[in-house]
Tab-separated table of C-alpha atoms in Angstrom:
chain	number	residue	atom	x	y	z
A	1	MET	CA	12.782	34.303	-32.157
A	2	SER	CA	16.048	33.081	-33.549
A	3	SER	CA	17.269	33.252	-29.704
A	4	ILE	CA	15.407	30.140	-28.968
A	5	TRP	CA	17.741	28.343	-31.067
A	6	ARG	CA	20.866	29.448	-29.057
A	7	LYS	CA	23.006	26.289	-27.782
A	8	LYS	CA	25.272	26.025	-25.250
A	9	GLU	CA	29.078	25.253	-25.978
A	10	LEU	CA	30.268	21.782	-24.758
A	11	VAL	CA	33.192	23.692	-23.303
A	12	LEU	CA	30.637	25.443	-21.158
A	13	SER	CA	28.938	22.404	-20.187
A	14	THR	CA	31.336	21.505	-17.407
A	15	ALA	CA	30.648	22.614	-13.958
A	16	SER	CA	31.395	26.481	-13.066
A	17	LYS	CA	32.956	27.323	-9.980
A	18	GLY	CA	31.023	28.449	-6.918
A	19	VAL	CA	27.805	26.476	-8.139
A	20	ALA	CA	29.616	22.837	-9.041
A	21	LEU	CA	28.328	19.780	-6.561
A	22	LYS	CA	30.347	17.721	-4.590
A	23	LYS	CA	31.903	14.512	-6.535
A	24	GLU	CA	31.156	11.565	-3.773
A	25	LEU	CA	29.836	8.895	-5.873
A	26	GLY	CA	31.876	6.327	-7.109
A	27	LEU	CA	30.655	3.195	-9.870
A	28	PHE	CA	29.656	0.833	-7.051
A	29	ASP	CA	27.297	3.917	-5.957
A	30	LEU	CA	25.924	4.814	-9.328
A	31	VAL	CA	24.910	1.111	-9.768
A	32	LEU	CA	23.007	0.907	-6.588
A	33	LEU	CA	21.533	4.334	-7.455
A	34	ALA	CA	20.210	2.860	-10.290
A	35	LEU	CA	18.972	-0.127	-8.717
A	36	GLY	CA	17.346	1.099	-6.037
A	37	SER	CA	15.424	3.597	-8.429
A	38	ALA	CA	14.272	0.959	-10.735
A	39	ILE	CA	13.693	-2.316	-8.810
A	40	GLY	CA	10.386	-2.322	-6.381
A	41	VAL	CA	7.045	-0.957	-7.427
A	42	GLY	CA	7.462	-1.558	-10.776
A	43	ILE	CA	7.704	-5.163	-10.834
A	44	PHE	CA	5.906	-5.997	-7.687
A	45	VAL	CA	2.676	-3.603	-8.822
A	46	LEU	CA	2.539	-3.492	-12.366
A	47	THR	CA	3.135	-7.098	-12.895
A	48	GLY	CA	-0.393	-7.939	-11.982
A	49	ARG	CA	-1.998	-5.298	-14.162
A	50	ALA	CA	0.320	-6.296	-17.016
A	51	SER	CA	-0.520	-9.896	-16.926
A	52	VAL	CA	-4.155	-8.904	-17.676
A	53	LEU	CA	-2.578	-7.949	-21.036
A	54	ALA	CA	0.170	-10.469	-21.940
A	55	GLY	CA	-0.797	-13.601	-19.656
A	56	PRO	CA	2.411	-15.409	-18.764
A	57	SER	CA	4.396	-14.464	-21.673
A	58	VAL	CA	4.633	-11.070	-19.505
A	59	SER	CA	8.177	-12.053	-18.993
A	60	ILE	CA	8.545	-11.622	-22.746
A	61	SER	CA	7.151	-7.994	-22.401
A	62	LEU	CA	10.090	-6.955	-19.882
A	63	LEU	CA	12.872	-7.999	-22.061
A	64	ILE	CA	10.916	-5.965	-25.105
A	65	ALA	CA	10.754	-3.070	-22.439
A	66	GLY	CA	14.562	-3.660	-21.554
A	67	LEU	CA	15.681	-3.569	-24.863
A	68	ALA	CA	14.256	-0.604	-25.617
A	69	CYS	CA	15.751	0.945	-22.284
A	70	ALA	CA	18.955	-0.623	-23.470
A	71	LEU	CA	18.928	1.530	-26.996
A	72	SER	CA	18.380	4.536	-24.902
A	73	GLY	CA	20.754	3.493	-22.605
A	74	LEU	CA	23.739	3.749	-25.089
A	75	ALA	CA	22.695	7.400	-25.876
A	76	TYR	CA	22.924	8.148	-22.334
A	77	ALA	CA	26.327	6.528	-21.669
A	78	GLU	CA	27.647	8.735	-24.735
A	79	PHE	CA	25.965	11.860	-23.531
A	80	ALA	CA	26.746	11.158	-19.945
A	81	SER	CA	30.461	10.938	-20.660
A	82	LEU	CA	30.746	13.779	-22.950
A	83	VAL	CA	28.850	16.576	-20.961
A	84	PRO	CA	29.478	15.649	-17.313
A	85	ARG	CA	26.975	17.857	-15.498
A	86	ALA	CA	23.615	17.642	-14.086
A	87	GLY	CA	20.403	17.845	-15.972
A	88	SER	CA	20.428	14.339	-17.911
A	89	VAL	CA	18.452	14.917	-21.173
A	90	TYR	CA	17.916	18.767	-20.539
A	91	THR	CA	21.351	19.306	-20.545
A	92	TYR	CA	22.035	16.949	-23.533
A	93	ALA	CA	19.432	18.768	-25.402
A	94	TYR	CA	21.015	22.438	-24.595
A	95	VAL	CA	23.940	21.582	-26.493
A	96	THR	CA	22.433	20.303	-29.421
A	97	LEU	CA	18.971	20.966	-30.102
A	98	GLY	CA	19.406	24.416	-28.697
A	99	GLU	CA	17.229	26.544	-25.637
A	100	LEU	CA	13.614	25.857	-26.734
A	101	PHE	CA	14.030	22.413	-26.924
A	102	ALA	CA	16.097	21.959	-24.391
A	103	TRP	CA	13.083	23.799	-22.069
A	104	ILE	CA	10.542	21.342	-23.270
A	105	LEU	CA	12.538	18.532	-22.817
A	106	GLY	CA	13.644	19.487	-19.004
A	107	TRP	CA	9.716	20.673	-18.540
A	108	ASN	CA	8.833	17.110	-19.815
A	109	LEU	CA	11.479	15.452	-17.674
A	110	ALA	CA	10.526	17.376	-14.848
A	111	LEU	CA	6.639	15.740	-15.029
A	112	ASN	CA	8.527	12.657	-15.691
A	113	TYR	CA	10.467	12.465	-12.141
A	114	ALA	CA	7.537	13.697	-10.369
A	115	VAL	CA	5.192	11.268	-11.425
A	116	GLN	CA	7.718	8.577	-10.742
A	117	VAL	CA	8.180	9.892	-7.408
A	118	GLY	CA	3.928	9.730	-6.753
A	119	THR	CA	3.773	6.046	-8.594
A	120	VAL	CA	6.573	4.211	-6.584
A	121	ALA	CA	4.955	6.324	-3.337
A	122	ALA	CA	1.816	5.069	-4.257
A	123	GLY	CA	2.543	1.985	-4.832
A	124	TRP	CA	4.425	1.963	-1.600
A	125	SER	CA	1.278	3.064	0.211
A	126	CYS	CA	-0.563	0.045	-0.941
A	127	TYR	CA	2.049	-2.278	0.096
A	128	LEU	CA	2.108	-0.524	3.634
A	129	GLN	CA	-1.552	-0.561	4.184
A	130	ASP	CA	-2.313	-4.460	3.281
A	131	PHE	CA	0.720	-5.089	5.754
A	132	MET	CA	-0.395	-3.380	8.530
A	133	GLN	CA	-3.851	-4.791	7.931
A	134	MET	CA	-2.416	-8.186	7.652
A	135	ALA	CA	0.224	-8.091	10.648
A	136	PHE	CA	-1.531	-6.011	13.314
A	137	ASN	CA	-5.380	-5.615	12.013
A	138	LEU	CA	-4.903	-1.911	11.291
A	139	LYS	CA	-6.585	0.356	9.143
A	140	LEU	CA	-6.045	3.836	7.739
A	141	PRO	CA	-9.079	6.244	7.854
A	142	ASN	CA	-10.599	6.029	4.282
A	143	PHE	CA	-10.143	9.828	3.740
A	144	VAL	CA	-6.494	9.541	4.144
A	145	ALA	CA	-5.369	6.090	3.143
A	146	ALA	CA	-5.919	6.906	-0.757
A	147	ALA	CA	-5.940	9.359	-3.633
A	148	PRO	CA	-9.586	10.988	-4.569
A	149	GLY	CA	-11.183	8.611	-7.035
A	150	THR	CA	-8.952	5.652	-6.014
A	151	ASN	CA	-11.713	4.228	-2.969
A	152	SER	CA	-15.120	5.533	-1.908
A	153	GLY	CA	-14.360	8.656	0.785
A	154	SER	CA	-10.787	8.644	-0.328
A	155	PHE	CA	-9.269	12.409	-0.139
A	156	PHE	CA	-5.783	12.307	0.502
A	157	ASN	CA	-2.637	9.558	0.706
A	158	LEU	CA	-1.082	10.368	3.931
A	159	PRO	CA	1.345	7.576	3.828
A	160	VAL	CA	2.696	9.256	0.137
A	161	PHE	CA	3.132	12.171	1.640
A	162	LEU	CA	4.645	11.532	4.576
A	163	LEU	CA	7.026	9.485	2.631
A	164	CYS	CA	8.420	12.099	0.273
A	165	LEU	CA	8.744	14.461	3.218
A	166	LEU	CA	11.121	11.764	5.072
A	167	LEU	CA	13.040	11.535	1.998
A	168	THR	CA	12.933	14.937	1.125
A	169	LEU	CA	14.952	15.696	4.551
A	170	LEU	CA	17.571	13.300	3.831
A	171	LEU	CA	18.441	14.860	0.355
A	172	ALA	CA	18.507	18.068	1.715
A	173	ARG	CA	21.662	17.224	3.945
A	174	GLY	CA	23.368	15.842	1.326
A	175	ILE	CA	24.272	13.183	-0.914
A	176	LYS	CA	26.867	11.321	1.079
A	177	GLU	CA	24.203	10.496	3.765
A	178	SER	CA	21.781	9.450	1.260
A	179	LYS	CA	24.082	7.224	-0.771
A	180	LEU	CA	25.240	5.382	2.134
A	181	ILE	CA	21.311	4.701	3.506
A	182	ASN	CA	20.755	3.945	-0.530
A	183	ASN	CA	23.452	1.550	-0.511
A	184	VAL	CA	22.446	-0.099	2.521
A	185	ILE	CA	18.819	-0.593	1.591
A	186	VAL	CA	19.276	-1.731	-2.114
A	187	LEU	CA	21.728	-4.582	-1.101
A	188	VAL	CA	19.151	-5.665	1.194
A	189	LYS	CA	16.315	-5.366	-1.206
A	190	VAL	CA	18.109	-7.029	-3.991
A	191	GLY	CA	18.785	-10.130	-1.494
A	192	ILE	CA	15.107	-10.249	-0.609
A	193	LEU	CA	14.330	-10.519	-4.530
A	194	MET	CA	16.846	-13.017	-4.757
A	195	LEU	CA	15.157	-15.112	-1.815
A	196	PHE	CA	12.125	-14.704	-3.625
A	197	ILE	CA	13.215	-16.215	-6.846
A	198	ILE	CA	15.170	-18.979	-5.334
A	199	VAL	CA	12.264	-20.252	-2.977
A	200	GLY	CA	9.550	-19.651	-4.970
A	201	GLY	CA	11.077	-21.268	-8.253
A	202	LEU	CA	12.488	-24.438	-6.399
A	203	CYS	CA	9.398	-24.766	-3.952
A	204	TYR	CA	5.831	-23.312	-5.379
A	205	ILE	CA	6.250	-23.052	-9.339
A	206	ASN	CA	3.672	-25.031	-11.010
A	207	PHE	CA	4.370	-25.123	-14.849
A	208	ASP	CA	0.619	-26.025	-15.499
A	209	ASN	CA	-0.032	-21.963	-14.849
A	210	TRP	CA	2.392	-21.041	-17.876
A	211	GLN	CA	-0.400	-22.546	-20.278
A	212	PRO	CA	-1.334	-20.974	-22.723
A	213	PHE	CA	1.787	-18.916	-22.417
A	214	PHE	CA	0.475	-16.303	-24.534
A	215	SER	CA	-2.831	-14.182	-23.736
A	216	VAL	CA	-5.786	-14.217	-25.975
A	217	LYS	CA	-4.789	-10.267	-26.908
A	218	GLY	CA	-1.931	-12.022	-28.902
A	219	TRP	CA	0.916	-9.531	-30.182
A	220	PRO	CA	-1.261	-6.251	-29.434
A	221	GLY	CA	-1.521	-7.583	-25.418
A	222	LEU	CA	2.420	-8.538	-25.475
A	223	PHE	CA	3.220	-4.890	-26.461
A	224	SER	CA	0.425	-3.021	-24.652
A	225	ALA	CA	2.269	-4.711	-21.489
A	226	SER	CA	5.533	-3.732	-22.291
A	227	ALA	CA	4.319	-0.121	-23.016
A	228	PHE	CA	2.474	-0.702	-19.334
A	229	LEU	CA	6.134	-2.015	-17.677
A	230	PHE	CA	8.177	0.220	-19.175
A	231	LEU	CA	7.958	2.221	-15.760
A	232	ALA	CA	9.448	-1.000	-13.992
A	233	TYR	CA	12.745	-0.111	-15.919
A	234	VAL	CA	12.387	3.664	-15.718
A	235	GLY	CA	14.984	4.888	-12.980
A	236	PHE	CA	17.997	3.390	-14.175
A	237	GLU	CA	18.847	6.480	-15.929
A	238	ASP	CA	18.885	8.404	-13.090
A	239	VAL	CA	22.432	7.480	-13.017
A	240	ALA	CA	22.787	10.222	-15.865
A	241	ALA	CA	21.134	13.025	-13.255
A	242	ALA	CA	23.897	12.139	-10.797
A	243	VAL	CA	26.881	12.725	-13.420
A	244	GLU	CA	28.210	15.889	-12.200
A	245	GLU	CA	28.490	14.030	-8.250
A	246	ALA	CA	30.363	11.112	-9.867
A	247	LYS	CA	34.174	10.798	-8.994
A	248	ASN	CA	35.223	9.891	-12.222
A	249	PRO	CA	32.140	10.295	-14.981
A	250	GLN	CA	33.440	9.478	-18.122
A	251	ARG	CA	34.456	5.495	-16.901
A	252	ASP	CA	31.898	4.920	-14.327
A	253	VAL	CA	28.265	6.332	-15.397
A	254	PRO	CA	28.343	4.558	-18.967
A	255	ARG	CA	29.506	1.527	-17.147
A	256	ALA	CA	26.951	1.912	-14.389
A	257	LEU	CA	24.075	2.132	-16.955
A	258	PHE	CA	24.676	-1.222	-18.494
A	259	ILE	CA	25.847	-3.213	-15.450
A	260	SER	CA	22.459	-2.284	-13.617
A	261	LEU	CA	20.330	-2.446	-16.755
A	262	GLY	CA	21.384	-6.086	-17.030
A	263	ILE	CA	20.891	-6.893	-13.518
A	264	ILE	CA	17.596	-5.231	-13.258
A	265	THR	CA	16.249	-7.108	-16.507
A	266	LEU	CA	17.705	-10.308	-15.305
A	267	LEU	CA	15.983	-9.813	-11.860
A	268	TYR	CA	12.890	-9.224	-13.723
A	269	VAL	CA	12.558	-11.856	-16.263
A	270	LEU	CA	12.994	-14.379	-13.275
A	271	MET	CA	10.488	-12.596	-11.205
A	272	ALA	CA	7.943	-12.488	-13.626
A	273	LEU	CA	8.407	-16.583	-14.619
A	274	VAL	CA	8.167	-16.998	-10.715
A	275	MET	CA	5.153	-14.849	-9.824
A	276	THR	CA	3.177	-16.311	-13.083
A	277	GLY	CA	4.322	-19.614	-11.823
A	278	ILE	CA	3.236	-20.062	-8.397
A	279	LEU	CA	-0.364	-18.298	-9.045
A	280	PRO	CA	-2.273	-18.548	-12.700
A	281	VAL	CA	-3.188	-15.148	-14.216
A	282	SER	CA	-6.486	-15.521	-13.286
A	283	GLU	CA	-5.346	-15.269	-9.801
A	284	LEU	CA	-3.455	-12.659	-10.046
A	285	THR	CA	-5.512	-10.390	-11.385
A	286	LYS	CA	-7.900	-10.269	-8.470
A	287	ASN	CA	-5.980	-8.006	-6.774
A	288	PRO	CA	-3.649	-6.647	-9.686
A	289	ASP	CA	-2.231	-3.788	-7.779
A	290	ASN	CA	-0.908	-6.027	-5.164
A	291	PRO	CA	-0.147	-9.571	-6.166
A	292	LEU	CA	2.477	-10.524	-3.748
A	293	ALA	CA	-0.329	-10.293	-1.118
A	294	LEU	CA	-1.741	-12.948	-2.883
A	295	ILE	CA	1.195	-15.161	-3.476
A	296	ILE	CA	2.427	-14.974	0.028
A	297	THR	CA	-1.276	-15.934	1.124
A	298	HIS	CA	-1.499	-18.638	-1.433
A	299	THR	CA	1.844	-20.096	-0.053
A	300	ASN	CA	1.331	-19.168	3.597
A	301	ARG	CA	4.984	-19.289	4.810
A	302	LEU	CA	6.949	-17.199	7.118
A	303	TRP	CA	9.314	-16.274	4.295
A	304	GLY	CA	6.731	-14.502	2.628
A	305	ALA	CA	5.934	-12.386	5.356
A	306	VAL	CA	9.683	-11.355	5.529
A	307	LEU	CA	9.845	-10.895	2.026
A	308	TYR	CA	6.622	-8.372	2.152
A	309	ALA	CA	8.384	-6.627	5.175
A	310	GLY	CA	11.877	-6.195	3.578
A	311	LEU	CA	10.102	-4.881	0.410
A	312	LEU	CA	7.851	-2.054	2.564
A	313	VAL	CA	11.607	-0.929	3.566
A	314	GLY	CA	13.285	-1.079	0.392
A	315	ILE	CA	10.477	0.106	-2.115
A	316	PRO	CA	11.271	3.717	-0.894
A	317	THR	CA	15.015	4.135	-2.242
A	318	GLY	CA	12.880	4.124	-5.735
A	319	VAL	CA	11.286	7.206	-4.627
A	320	LEU	CA	14.801	8.584	-3.175
A	321	ALA	CA	16.713	7.935	-6.502
A	322	SER	CA	13.336	9.856	-8.324
A	323	LEU	CA	13.126	12.587	-6.251
A	324	TYR	CA	16.833	12.835	-6.416
A	325	GLY	CA	17.122	12.935	-10.181
A	326	LEU	CA	14.093	16.077	-10.043
A	327	THR	CA	16.359	18.066	-7.525
A	328	ARG	CA	19.249	18.000	-9.735
A	329	LEU	CA	17.013	18.566	-12.800
A	330	VAL	CA	15.518	21.783	-11.229
A	331	PHE	CA	19.063	22.990	-9.744
A	332	SER	CA	20.648	22.739	-13.459
A	333	MET	CA	17.572	24.765	-15.202
A	334	ALA	CA	17.772	27.262	-12.253
A	335	ARG	CA	21.844	27.768	-12.472
A	336	ASP	CA	20.755	28.526	-16.354
A	337	GLY	CA	18.543	30.989	-15.493
A	338	LEU	CA	15.410	29.093	-16.624
A	339	LEU	CA	14.008	28.601	-13.462
A	340	PRO	CA	14.182	31.262	-10.496
A	341	ALA	CA	17.672	31.191	-9.284
A	342	LYS	CA	16.919	30.343	-5.296
A	343	LEU	CA	16.047	26.792	-6.470
A	344	GLY	CA	19.743	26.693	-7.749
A	345	GLU	CA	21.491	27.727	-4.765
A	346	LEU	CA	23.398	25.744	-2.647
A	347	HIS	CA	23.575	25.297	1.271
A	348	ASN	CA	26.722	26.437	2.799
A	349	LYS	CA	26.847	23.468	5.151
A	350	TYR	CA	25.306	20.775	3.410
A	351	LYS	CA	26.391	21.892	-0.390
A	352	THR	CA	23.028	20.670	-2.111
A	353	PRO	CA	20.522	22.937	-3.674
A	354	PHE	CA	18.485	23.011	-0.465
A	355	LYS	CA	15.787	25.463	-1.120
A	356	GLY	CA	14.922	23.721	-4.525
A	357	THR	CA	14.974	20.391	-2.584
A	358	TRP	CA	12.362	21.415	-0.496
A	359	PHE	CA	10.557	22.927	-2.798
A	360	VAL	CA	10.250	19.865	-5.022
A	361	GLY	CA	9.940	17.602	-2.148
A	362	LEU	CA	6.634	18.970	-0.732
A	363	LEU	CA	5.354	19.611	-4.414
A	364	VAL	CA	5.536	16.177	-5.630
A	365	GLY	CA	4.605	14.744	-2.131
A	366	ILE	CA	1.063	16.711	-2.403
A	367	LEU	CA	0.520	16.010	-6.047
A	368	GLY	CA	1.539	12.333	-5.688
A	369	SER	CA	-1.044	12.066	-2.382
A	370	LEU	CA	-3.484	13.706	-4.429
A	371	THR	CA	-3.330	11.546	-8.186
A	372	PRO	CA	-4.422	7.819	-8.279
A	373	LEU	CA	-1.588	5.454	-8.902
A	374	LYS	CA	-2.868	4.073	-12.956
A	375	ASN	CA	-2.881	7.436	-14.216
A	376	LEU	CA	0.736	7.962	-12.337
A	377	ALA	CA	1.659	5.179	-14.393
A	378	ASP	CA	0.669	5.570	-17.783
A	379	LEU	CA	1.768	9.430	-17.489
A	380	THR	CA	4.990	7.948	-16.590
A	381	ASP	CA	5.616	5.951	-19.395
A	382	LEU	CA	4.896	8.399	-21.940
A	383	SER	CA	6.720	11.043	-20.435
A	384	ALA	CA	9.568	8.476	-20.175
A	385	LEU	CA	9.419	7.167	-23.967
A	386	VAL	CA	9.318	10.838	-24.821
A	387	ALA	CA	12.857	11.653	-23.170
A	388	PHE	CA	14.235	8.384	-24.115
A	389	SER	CA	13.445	9.291	-27.957
A	390	PHE	CA	15.111	12.684	-27.806
A	391	VAL	CA	18.602	11.346	-26.339
A	392	SER	CA	18.529	9.021	-29.363
A	393	LEU	CA	17.605	11.755	-31.715
A	394	SER	CA	20.131	14.230	-29.855
A	395	VAL	CA	23.297	11.768	-29.800
A	396	TRP	CA	22.656	11.241	-33.474
A	397	LEU	CA	22.769	14.908	-34.605
A	398	LEU	CA	25.389	15.783	-32.143
A	399	ARG	CA	27.639	13.386	-33.989
A	400	VAL	CA	26.682	14.708	-37.271
A	401	ARG	CA	27.130	18.438	-36.264
A	402	GLU	CA	30.133	17.910	-34.105
A	403	PRO	CA	31.945	14.293	-35.610
A	404	ASN	CA	35.439	15.026	-34.601
A	405	LEU	CA	34.886	15.583	-30.496
A	406	VAL	CA	36.786	13.205	-28.263
A	407	ARG	CA	33.890	10.860	-26.688
A	408	PRO	CA	34.960	8.711	-24.097
A	409	PHE	CA	31.966	6.377	-24.973
A	410	ARG	CA	30.339	6.200	-28.632
A	411	MET	CA	27.019	4.656	-28.941
A	412	PRO	CA	27.918	2.235	-31.758
A	413	GLY	CA	25.737	1.609	-34.925
A	414	LEU	CA	24.750	5.116	-35.752
A	415	PRO	CA	22.248	6.084	-37.253
A	416	TRP	CA	20.763	2.683	-37.239
A	417	LEU	CA	20.151	2.148	-33.638
A	418	PRO	CA	18.880	5.361	-32.811
A	419	ILE	CA	16.375	5.356	-35.737
A	420	LEU	CA	15.637	1.450	-34.228
A	421	SER	CA	15.176	3.145	-30.700
A	422	LEU	CA	13.086	5.627	-31.808
A	423	ILE	CA	10.542	3.023	-33.638
A	424	ILE	CA	10.317	0.697	-30.375
A	425	ASN	CA	9.732	4.277	-28.436
A	426	GLY	CA	7.287	5.262	-30.815
A	427	TYR	CA	5.130	2.156	-31.077
A	428	LEU	CA	5.379	1.565	-27.467
A	429	MET	CA	3.760	5.379	-26.563
A	430	PHE	CA	0.855	4.571	-28.794
A	431	SER	CA	0.555	1.130	-27.676
A	432	LEU	CA	-0.258	2.234	-23.620
A	433	GLU	CA	-3.574	0.728	-23.154
A	434	GLU	CA	-5.505	3.685	-21.527
A	435	GLY	CA	-3.026	6.293	-23.226
A	436	ALA	CA	-5.743	8.997	-24.192
A	437	LEU	CA	-5.524	10.607	-20.656
A	438	ALA	CA	-1.723	10.567	-20.254
A	439	TRP	CA	-1.489	11.822	-23.729
A	440	LEU	CA	-4.026	14.362	-22.770
A	441	ILE	CA	-2.180	15.569	-19.493
A	442	PHE	CA	1.236	15.716	-21.355
A	443	VAL	CA	0.109	18.065	-23.966
A	444	CYS	CA	-1.563	20.262	-21.132
A	445	TRP	CA	1.720	20.507	-19.701
A	446	ALA	CA	3.638	21.098	-22.671
A	447	VAL	CA	1.533	24.107	-23.432
A	448	ILE	CA	2.117	25.044	-19.851
A	449	GLY	CA	5.296	24.975	-20.172
A	450	LEU	CA	5.663	27.027	-22.959
A	451	ALA	CA	3.763	29.866	-21.684
A	452	VAL	CA	6.278	29.637	-18.926
A	453	TYR	CA	9.290	29.832	-21.633
A	454	PHE	CA	7.889	32.604	-23.568
A	455	SER	CA	7.062	34.813	-20.390
A	456	TYR	CA	9.520	34.047	-17.858
A	457	ALA	CA	12.398	31.648	-18.946
A	458	LYS	CA	13.617	32.835	-22.276
A	459	LYS	CA	14.550	36.756	-20.857
A	460	ASN	CA	15.887	35.148	-17.866
A	461	SER	CA	18.367	32.623	-19.740
A	462	VAL	CA	21.899	32.753	-18.728
A	463	LEU	CA	22.483	32.834	-22.186
A	464	ASN	CA	20.422	35.594	-22.787
A	465	ARG	CA	22.427	37.847	-20.252
């Protein structure tokens, strides 16, 4: 049993010859990767639901969620500069907590990425179908329009599956092609969000809609909304998944984490203020999965339709970034022997984990097409909060165990900031409004993971061999 605590040496955590990913990403690419992943469905879909809990003060809920992410981001930045290898929190745990904890966190992170993909894709599907009906009076047949249990007669979310298939094809061909498409679309998306903030803020805000600013649920509602809106930020840490493909990871990854988080927080708070200023909360909650449609109907202007169409193009970058993070995690775990080696093989031409990418893409496409959006959102929040907590804990433990390591970036305020991060993340975990089902799925997934570890991963580990 002592073998489950075996750790990878930091000197072994640089990419090995023959299985290294190509270094294609600069600082600009990394920032846009984070923006593409985080900005989208989280703010436009979840704000409507969160406003039920927090009222117009949903903007403060976003700031609380952003603070939790910033504290974890400091820990991510230290690890990413110290361990420039794919795998994110899984790799960090492998060098600090040992193989079993690394497996548990990698298994959890795989769930987190998978439900991120499903959540963003399902939200995009809602927007696509509403747009088709508003613009062309077209409607998909009920049985392929949504996941089972969403609507009467719904069975499979076809748009989700097709989107995952298209983005898997793009990722399988290489990071260079993927980053070019992502960069262009993200720049368009950020421009569209700024258009919404400027035009909506100058022309349509009614300050009376902010009264009362806090909902009748008070502070509990504020923190429940923060826990729910945590999903809106999840994705900025995808930068850490790209560390092995960064040209200068020690310098660029920490910078990209904080630049992107600052931009995301600013845009989110302004977006929430504008949305709740244009429509009162009582109106936003009439269609909580698509509050933007209500705003466009209310303003009845061409700029709203342009915004809507732009978001349909821009939101899939969130799916692309999360799918990218999942493929790199699976690649890293397969390279370490904890998953089948075939999933970690690089394609001779594209230099990507080709088989692993297609395996992951098809799997999450099917799962995302069969799972309702609300269940996906809660599960994403919970799994992300667990990962963020362990990153904060791991950076603290490594600082105690290896105090003399040369760290290009150091998380300040140890041990107090990691402790604060653990407290905030823990509180948010148990503030999820309907977290019981998410916890049940999470625990069941962890039990399955332990069974896989002891029956396969432990004996096939590279460290074991």
